[in-house]
Short mmCIF file of C-alpha atoms in Angstrom, two decimals:
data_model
loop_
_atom_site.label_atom_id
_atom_site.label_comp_id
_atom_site.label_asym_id
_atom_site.label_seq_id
_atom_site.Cartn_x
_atom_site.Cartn_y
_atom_site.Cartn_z
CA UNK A 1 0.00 0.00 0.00
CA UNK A 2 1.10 3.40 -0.94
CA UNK A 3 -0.35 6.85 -0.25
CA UNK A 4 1.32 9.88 -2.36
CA UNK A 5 0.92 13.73 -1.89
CA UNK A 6 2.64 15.92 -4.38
CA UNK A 7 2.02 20.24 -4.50
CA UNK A 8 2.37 21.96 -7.56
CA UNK A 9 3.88 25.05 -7.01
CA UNK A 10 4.76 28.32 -9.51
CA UNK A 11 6.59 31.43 -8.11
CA UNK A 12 7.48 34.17 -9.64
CA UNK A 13 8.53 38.30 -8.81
CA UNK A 14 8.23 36.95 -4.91
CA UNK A 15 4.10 35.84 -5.15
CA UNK A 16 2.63 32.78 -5.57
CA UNK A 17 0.59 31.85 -8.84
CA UNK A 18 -0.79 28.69 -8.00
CA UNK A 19 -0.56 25.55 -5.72
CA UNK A 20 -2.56 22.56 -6.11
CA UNK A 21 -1.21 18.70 -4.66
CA UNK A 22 -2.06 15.78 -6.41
CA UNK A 23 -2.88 12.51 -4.34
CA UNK A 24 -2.32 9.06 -5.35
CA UNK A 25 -2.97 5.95 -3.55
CA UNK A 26 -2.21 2.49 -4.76
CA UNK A 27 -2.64 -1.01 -2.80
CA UNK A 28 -1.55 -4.23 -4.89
CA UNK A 29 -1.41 -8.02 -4.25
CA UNK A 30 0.81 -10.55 -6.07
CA UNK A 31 0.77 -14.04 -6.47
CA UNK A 32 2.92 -16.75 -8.17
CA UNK A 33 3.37 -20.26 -8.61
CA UNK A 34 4.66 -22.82 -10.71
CA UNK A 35 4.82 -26.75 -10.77
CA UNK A 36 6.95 -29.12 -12.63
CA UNK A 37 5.62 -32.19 -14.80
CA UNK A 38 8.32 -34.29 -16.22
CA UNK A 39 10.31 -32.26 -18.92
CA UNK A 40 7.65 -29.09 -18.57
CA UNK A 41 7.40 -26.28 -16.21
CA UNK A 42 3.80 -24.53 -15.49
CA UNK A 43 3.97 -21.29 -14.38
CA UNK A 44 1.72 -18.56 -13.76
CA UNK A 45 0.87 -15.14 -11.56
CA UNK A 46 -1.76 -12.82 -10.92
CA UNK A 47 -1.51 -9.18 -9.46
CA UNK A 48 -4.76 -7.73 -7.85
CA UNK A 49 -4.26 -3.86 -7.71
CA UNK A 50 -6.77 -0.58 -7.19
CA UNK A 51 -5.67 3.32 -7.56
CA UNK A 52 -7.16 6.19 -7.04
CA UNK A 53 -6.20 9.43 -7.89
CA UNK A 54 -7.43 12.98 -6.65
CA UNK A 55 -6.67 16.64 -6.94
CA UNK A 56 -6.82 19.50 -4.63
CA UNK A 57 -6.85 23.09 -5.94
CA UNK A 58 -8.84 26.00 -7.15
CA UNK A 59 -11.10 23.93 -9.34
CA UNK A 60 -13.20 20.88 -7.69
CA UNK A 61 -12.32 17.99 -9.87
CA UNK A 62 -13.12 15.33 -7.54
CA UNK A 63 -11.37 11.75 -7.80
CA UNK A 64 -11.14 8.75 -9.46
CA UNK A 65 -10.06 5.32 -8.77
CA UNK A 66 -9.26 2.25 -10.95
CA UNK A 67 -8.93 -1.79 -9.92
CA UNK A 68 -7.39 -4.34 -11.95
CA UNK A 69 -6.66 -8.07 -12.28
CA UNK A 70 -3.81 -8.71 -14.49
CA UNK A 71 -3.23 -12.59 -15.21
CA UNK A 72 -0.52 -14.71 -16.72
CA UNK A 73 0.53 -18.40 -17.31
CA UNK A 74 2.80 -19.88 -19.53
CA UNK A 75 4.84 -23.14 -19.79
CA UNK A 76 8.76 -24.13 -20.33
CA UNK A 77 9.84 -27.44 -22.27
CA UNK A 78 13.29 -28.50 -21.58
CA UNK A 79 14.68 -29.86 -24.52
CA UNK A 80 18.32 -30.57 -23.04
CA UNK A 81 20.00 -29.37 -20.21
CA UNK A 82 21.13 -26.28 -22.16
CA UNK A 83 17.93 -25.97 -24.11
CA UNK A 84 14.18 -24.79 -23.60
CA UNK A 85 11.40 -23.18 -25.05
CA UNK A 86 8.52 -21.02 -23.49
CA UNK A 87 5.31 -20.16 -24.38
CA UNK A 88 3.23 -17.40 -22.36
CA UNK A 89 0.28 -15.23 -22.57
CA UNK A 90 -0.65 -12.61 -19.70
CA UNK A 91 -2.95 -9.26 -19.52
CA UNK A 92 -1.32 -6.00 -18.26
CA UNK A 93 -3.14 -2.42 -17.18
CA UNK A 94 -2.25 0.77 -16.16
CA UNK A 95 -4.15 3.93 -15.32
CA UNK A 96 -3.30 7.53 -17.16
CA UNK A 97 -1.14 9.74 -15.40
CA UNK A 98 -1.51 12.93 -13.87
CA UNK A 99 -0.51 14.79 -16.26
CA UNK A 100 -3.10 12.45 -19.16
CA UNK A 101 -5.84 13.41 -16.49
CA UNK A 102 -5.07 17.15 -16.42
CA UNK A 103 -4.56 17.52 -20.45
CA UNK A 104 -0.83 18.45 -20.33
CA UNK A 105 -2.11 21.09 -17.42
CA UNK A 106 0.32 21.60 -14.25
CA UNK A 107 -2.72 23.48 -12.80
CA UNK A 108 -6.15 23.10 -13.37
CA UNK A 109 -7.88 25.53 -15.26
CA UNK A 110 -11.09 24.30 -16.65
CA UNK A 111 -13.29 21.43 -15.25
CA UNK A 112 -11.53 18.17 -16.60
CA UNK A 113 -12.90 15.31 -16.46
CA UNK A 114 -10.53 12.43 -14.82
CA UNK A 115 -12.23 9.80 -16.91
CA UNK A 116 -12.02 11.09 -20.04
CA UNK A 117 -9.07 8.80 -20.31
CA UNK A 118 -9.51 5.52 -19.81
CA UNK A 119 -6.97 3.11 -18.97
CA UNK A 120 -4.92 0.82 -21.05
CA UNK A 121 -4.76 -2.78 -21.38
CA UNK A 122 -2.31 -5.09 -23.24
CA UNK A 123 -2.56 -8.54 -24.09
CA UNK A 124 1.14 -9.79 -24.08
CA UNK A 125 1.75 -13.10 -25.99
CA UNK A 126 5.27 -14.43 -26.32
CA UNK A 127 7.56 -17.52 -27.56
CA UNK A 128 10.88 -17.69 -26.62
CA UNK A 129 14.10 -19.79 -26.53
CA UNK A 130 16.81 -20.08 -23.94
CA UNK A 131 20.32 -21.75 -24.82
CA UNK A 132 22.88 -21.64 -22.14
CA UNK A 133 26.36 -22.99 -22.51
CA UNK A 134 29.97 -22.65 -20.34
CA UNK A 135 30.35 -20.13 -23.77
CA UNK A 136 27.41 -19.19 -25.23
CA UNK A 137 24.05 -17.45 -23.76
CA UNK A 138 20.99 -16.68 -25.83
CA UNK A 139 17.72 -15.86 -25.52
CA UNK A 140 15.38 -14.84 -28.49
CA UNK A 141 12.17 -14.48 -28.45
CA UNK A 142 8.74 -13.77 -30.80
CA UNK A 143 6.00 -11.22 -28.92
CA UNK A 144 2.86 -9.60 -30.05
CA UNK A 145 1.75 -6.92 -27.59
CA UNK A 146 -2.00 -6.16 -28.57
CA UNK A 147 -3.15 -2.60 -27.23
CA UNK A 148 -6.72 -1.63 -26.16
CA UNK A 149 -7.01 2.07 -24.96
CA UNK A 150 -3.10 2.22 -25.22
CA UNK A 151 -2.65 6.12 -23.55
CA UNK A 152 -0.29 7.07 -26.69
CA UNK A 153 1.90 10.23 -26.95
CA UNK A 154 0.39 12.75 -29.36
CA UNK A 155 3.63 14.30 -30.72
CA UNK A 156 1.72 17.55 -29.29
CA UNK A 157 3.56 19.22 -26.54
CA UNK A 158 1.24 21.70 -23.93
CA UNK A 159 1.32 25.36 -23.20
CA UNK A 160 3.92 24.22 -20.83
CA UNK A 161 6.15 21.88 -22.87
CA UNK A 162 4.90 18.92 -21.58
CA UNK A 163 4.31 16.00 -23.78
CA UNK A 164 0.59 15.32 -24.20
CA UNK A 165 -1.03 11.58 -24.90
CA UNK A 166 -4.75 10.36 -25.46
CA UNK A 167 -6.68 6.66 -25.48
CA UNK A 168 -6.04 5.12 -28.94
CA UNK A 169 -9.06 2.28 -29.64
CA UNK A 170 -6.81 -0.85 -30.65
CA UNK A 171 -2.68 -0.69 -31.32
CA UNK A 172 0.02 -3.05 -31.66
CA UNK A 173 3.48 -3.64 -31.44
CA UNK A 174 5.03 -7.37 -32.49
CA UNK A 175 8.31 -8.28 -33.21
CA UNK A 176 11.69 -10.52 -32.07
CA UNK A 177 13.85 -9.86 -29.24
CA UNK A 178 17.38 -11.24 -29.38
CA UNK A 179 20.09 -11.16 -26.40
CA UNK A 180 23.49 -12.99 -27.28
CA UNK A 181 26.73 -13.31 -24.73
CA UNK A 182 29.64 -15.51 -26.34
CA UNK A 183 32.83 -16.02 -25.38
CA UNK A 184 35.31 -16.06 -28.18
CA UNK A 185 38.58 -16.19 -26.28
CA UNK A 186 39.79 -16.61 -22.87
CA UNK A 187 39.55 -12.60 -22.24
CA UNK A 188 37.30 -11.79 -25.14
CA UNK A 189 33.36 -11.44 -25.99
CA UNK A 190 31.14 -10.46 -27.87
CA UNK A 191 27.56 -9.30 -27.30
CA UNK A 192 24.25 -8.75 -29.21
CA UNK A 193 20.61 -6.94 -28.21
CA UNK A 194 18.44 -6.57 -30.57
CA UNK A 195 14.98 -5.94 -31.63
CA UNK A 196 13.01 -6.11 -34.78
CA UNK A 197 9.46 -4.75 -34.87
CA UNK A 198 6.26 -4.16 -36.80
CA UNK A 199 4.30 -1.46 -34.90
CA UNK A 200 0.65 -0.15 -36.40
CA UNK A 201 -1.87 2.05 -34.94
CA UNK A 202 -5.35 1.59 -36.36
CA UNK A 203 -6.76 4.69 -36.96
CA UNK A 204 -5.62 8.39 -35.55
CA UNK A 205 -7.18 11.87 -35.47
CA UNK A 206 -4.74 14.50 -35.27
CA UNK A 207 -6.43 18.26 -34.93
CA UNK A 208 -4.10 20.37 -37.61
CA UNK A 209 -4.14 24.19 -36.73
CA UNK A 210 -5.42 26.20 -40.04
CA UNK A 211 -4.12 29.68 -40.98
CA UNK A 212 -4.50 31.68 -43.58
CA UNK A 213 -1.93 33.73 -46.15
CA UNK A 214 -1.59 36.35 -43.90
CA UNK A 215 -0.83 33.92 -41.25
CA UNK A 216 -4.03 34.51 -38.97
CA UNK A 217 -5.44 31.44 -36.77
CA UNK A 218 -8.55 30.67 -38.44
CA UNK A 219 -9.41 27.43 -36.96
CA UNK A 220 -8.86 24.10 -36.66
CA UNK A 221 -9.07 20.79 -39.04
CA UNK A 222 -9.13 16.70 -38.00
CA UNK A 223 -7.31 14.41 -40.16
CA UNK A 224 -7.63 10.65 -39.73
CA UNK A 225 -4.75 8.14 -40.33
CA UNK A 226 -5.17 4.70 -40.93
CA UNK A 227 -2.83 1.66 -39.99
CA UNK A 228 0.18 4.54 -39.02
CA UNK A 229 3.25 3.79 -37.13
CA UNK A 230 3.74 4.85 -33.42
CA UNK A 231 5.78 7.89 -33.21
CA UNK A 232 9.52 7.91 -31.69
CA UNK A 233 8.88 3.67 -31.91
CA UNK A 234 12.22 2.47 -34.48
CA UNK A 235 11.70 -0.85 -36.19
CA UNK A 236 15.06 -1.61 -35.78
CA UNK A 237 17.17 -1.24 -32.60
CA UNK A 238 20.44 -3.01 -32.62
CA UNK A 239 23.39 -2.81 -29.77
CA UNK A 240 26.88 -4.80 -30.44
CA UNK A 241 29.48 -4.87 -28.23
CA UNK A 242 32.73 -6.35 -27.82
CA UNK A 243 34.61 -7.10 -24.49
CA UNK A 244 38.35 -7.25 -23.24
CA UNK A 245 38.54 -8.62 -19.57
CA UNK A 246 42.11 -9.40 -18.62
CA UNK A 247 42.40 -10.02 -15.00
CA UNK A 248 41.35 -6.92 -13.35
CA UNK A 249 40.66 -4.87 -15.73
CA UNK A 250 37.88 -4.96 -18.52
CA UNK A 251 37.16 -2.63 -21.80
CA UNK A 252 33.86 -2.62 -23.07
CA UNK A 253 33.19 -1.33 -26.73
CA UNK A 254 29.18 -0.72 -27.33
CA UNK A 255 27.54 0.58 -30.82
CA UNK A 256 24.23 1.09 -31.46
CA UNK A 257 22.22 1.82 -34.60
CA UNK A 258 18.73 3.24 -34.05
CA UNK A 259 16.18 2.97 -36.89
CA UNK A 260 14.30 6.12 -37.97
CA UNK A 261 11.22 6.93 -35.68
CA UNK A 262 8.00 9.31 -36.48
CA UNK A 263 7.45 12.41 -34.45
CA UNK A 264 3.70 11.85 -34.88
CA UNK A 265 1.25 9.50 -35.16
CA UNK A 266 0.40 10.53 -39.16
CA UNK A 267 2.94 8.47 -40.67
CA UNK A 268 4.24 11.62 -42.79
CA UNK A 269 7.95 10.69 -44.07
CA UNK A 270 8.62 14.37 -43.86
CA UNK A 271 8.31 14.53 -39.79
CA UNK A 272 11.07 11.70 -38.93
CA UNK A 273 14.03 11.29 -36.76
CA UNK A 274 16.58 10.04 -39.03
CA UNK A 275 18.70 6.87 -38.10
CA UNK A 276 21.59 7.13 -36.72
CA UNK A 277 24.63 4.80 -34.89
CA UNK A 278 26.25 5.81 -31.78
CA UNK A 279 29.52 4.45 -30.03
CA UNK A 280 30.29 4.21 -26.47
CA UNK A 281 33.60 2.91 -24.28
CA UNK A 282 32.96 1.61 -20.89
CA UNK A 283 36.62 0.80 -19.09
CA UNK A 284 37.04 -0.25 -15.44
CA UNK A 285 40.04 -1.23 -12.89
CA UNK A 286 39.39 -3.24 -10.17
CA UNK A 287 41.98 -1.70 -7.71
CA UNK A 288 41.62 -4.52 -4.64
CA UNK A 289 44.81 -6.29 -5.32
CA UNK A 290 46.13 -3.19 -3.39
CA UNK A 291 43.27 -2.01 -1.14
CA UNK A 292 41.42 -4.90 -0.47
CA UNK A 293 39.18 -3.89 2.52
CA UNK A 294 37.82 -1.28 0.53
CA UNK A 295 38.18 -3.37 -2.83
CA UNK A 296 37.45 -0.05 -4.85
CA UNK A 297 36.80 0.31 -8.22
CA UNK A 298 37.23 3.08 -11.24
CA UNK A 299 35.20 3.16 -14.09
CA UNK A 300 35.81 5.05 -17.05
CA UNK A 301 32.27 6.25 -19.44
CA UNK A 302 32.53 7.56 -22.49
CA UNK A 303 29.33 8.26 -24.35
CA UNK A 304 29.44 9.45 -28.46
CA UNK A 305 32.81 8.56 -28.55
CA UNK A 306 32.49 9.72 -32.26
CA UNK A 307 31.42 13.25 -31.41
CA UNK A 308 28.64 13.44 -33.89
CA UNK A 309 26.42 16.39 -33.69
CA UNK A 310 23.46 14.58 -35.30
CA UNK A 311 22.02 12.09 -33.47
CA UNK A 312 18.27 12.49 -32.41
CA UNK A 313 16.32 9.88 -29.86
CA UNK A 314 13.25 12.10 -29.70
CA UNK A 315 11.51 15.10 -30.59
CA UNK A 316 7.67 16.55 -31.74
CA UNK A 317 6.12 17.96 -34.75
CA UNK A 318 3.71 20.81 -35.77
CA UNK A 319 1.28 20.09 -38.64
CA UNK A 320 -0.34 23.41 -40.06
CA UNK A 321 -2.78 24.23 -42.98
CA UNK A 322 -2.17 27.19 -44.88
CA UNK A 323 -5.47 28.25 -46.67
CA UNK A 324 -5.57 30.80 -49.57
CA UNK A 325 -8.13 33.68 -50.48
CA UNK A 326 -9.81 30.64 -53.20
CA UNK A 327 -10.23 27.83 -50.37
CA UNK A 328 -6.95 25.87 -51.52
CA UNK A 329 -5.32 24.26 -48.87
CA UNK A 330 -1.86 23.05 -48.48
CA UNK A 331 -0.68 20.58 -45.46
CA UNK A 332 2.90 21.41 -44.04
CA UNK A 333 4.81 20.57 -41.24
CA UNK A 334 7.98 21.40 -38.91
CA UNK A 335 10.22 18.99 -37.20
CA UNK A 336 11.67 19.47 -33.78
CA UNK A 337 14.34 17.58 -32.77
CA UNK A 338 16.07 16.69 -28.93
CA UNK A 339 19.32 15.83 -30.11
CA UNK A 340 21.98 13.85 -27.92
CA UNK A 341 24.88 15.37 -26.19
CA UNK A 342 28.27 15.33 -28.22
CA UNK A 343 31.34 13.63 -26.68
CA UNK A 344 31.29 13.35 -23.00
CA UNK A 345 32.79 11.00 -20.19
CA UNK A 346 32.35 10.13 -16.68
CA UNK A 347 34.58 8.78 -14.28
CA UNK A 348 32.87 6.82 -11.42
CA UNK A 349 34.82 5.44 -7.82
CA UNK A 350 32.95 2.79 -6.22
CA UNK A 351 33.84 1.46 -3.05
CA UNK A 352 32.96 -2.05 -1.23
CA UNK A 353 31.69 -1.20 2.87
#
């Protein structure tokens, strides 16, 4: 059980604009079992859980609460001592956020309604394989996560900056998982995590802003998508490393290629975040062989090792209508990027008490 209270605050020129505090309370139960029949393994869980939510400020919005029962089972076959296979199939919910409830508001200033967004349920199905030898790990695995209500991001940011997200009716995201360890060498290895997807959104209305030649705000126009990607979701996400461990020391060497990713949920080729491959060091020297009470550590981070200026994880987009004096319309659009941060390194000390 867990009972939150968060205020709101803004201050500016020494006087208070607003307060408000948000209240959360959440109680959950688990359970789990499994039981072994010859060369399978049955296994299951179930979590019972209820939340509430309320909000205290100018405006009276009242509360709301939520309680779900999220299920799973699934079963392992053992094929050999270093191989198995796994099938599962569970249900998952969550409730919107504060910030879904309040519209992207920090403080309330119309009446919302705090069940105007519903929450979201998944259906997760997966089947996997394990392989585990004295040199070789891997697990891959197929999933189909199958959205109801999924509370999706918007690509729309609020007065504020914050990002804003709504109920989509039925979504999906399927694809193959792959993690990989294998020892090549007494000191060397080589590592793989990777994921290939297929993600689809049935149908989305996005409300485009509508201005005419003289750039005046005339209104506002829906346009509906159809079987769209999800935005800032990449298809293809691959990390591969390499390893050096000799004795006390080890040198880790990590790149990663991200797929290009929509900044909406349209599926307009003109509002993407390219693709783009990033390289990382990771170094660390064990220094107990001379202070072993303490057995300290330094670790050496390096992120971008490359230095390039044009990598971007994330971002929005603003879709606009420009309407002439004869009714013609033209659709347009600008792409906002967050990029990453060039070069940079950390050095870490760690100590054993």
């Amino acid at each position: 059980y867990n009972d939150f209270r968060g205020d709101h605050t803004l201050d500016a020129d020494d006087r208070r604009i607003y307060r408000n505090t948000g209240l959360k309370e959440t109680a959950n139960t688990f359970g789990k079992d499994e039981y072994r029949l010859g060369e399978w393994l049955l296994f299951g869980d179930v979590q019972l859980r209820w939340a509430e939510f309320g909000y205290d400020g100018d405006l009276d919005l009242g509360s709301v609460d939520w309680t779900f029962f999220d299920p799973k089972i699934g079963a392992r076959r053992f094929i050999s001592p270093r191989l198995s296979c796994y099938a599962s199939i569970g249900r998952a919910q969550r409730e919107p956020t504060r910030l879904d409830l309040l519209a992207g508001e920090d403080n309330a200033t119309v009446p919302h309604d705090l069940e105007a967004v519903e929450p979201e349920e998944v259906v997760d199905l997966e089947l996997g394989l394990n392989y585990n030898a004295p040199r070789l790990a891997l697990q891959a695995s197929l999933y189909a996560m199958e959205f109801d209500n999924e509370i999706a991001l918007t690509g729309e940011l609020s007065e504020i900056g914050l990002p804003l997200r709504r109920n989509v009716e039925q979504s999906y995201r399927r694809g193959l998982e792959i993690d990989l360890r294998w020892l090549v060498g007494r000191n060397w290895a080589i590592t793989n995590s990777s994921t290939l997807s297929h993600n689809r959104i049935s149908e989305w209305t996005q409300y485009v802003d509508v201005f005419d030649e003289q750039w005046n705000w005339i209104g506002s126009e829906p346009i509906s998508s159809h079987d769209v990607p999800p935005l800032l979701t990449p298809e293809v996400v691959i990390n591969q490393g390499v390893e050096w461990a000799p004795g006390n020391a080890s040198v880790s060497l990590i790149g990663r290629y991200i797929g290009s990713s929509y900044l909406d949920n349209t599926g307009n080729d003109d509002l993407r975040a390219p693709a783009y491959f990033n390289l990382d060091v990771r170094a660390s020297f064990d220094l107990g062989r001379w202070l072993a009470p303490a057995w300290p550590t330094v670790t050496l981070y390096v992120t971008n090792l490359l230095d390039t200026a044009d990598q971007y994880p994330g971002g929005y987009s603003w879709q606009f209508i420009t309407r002439s004096e004869s009714g013609a319309a033209t659709l347009d659009g600008i792409p906002y990027y967050y990029p990453l941060a060039t070069r940079n390194l950390v050095v870490t000390l760690d100590f054993r008490l």
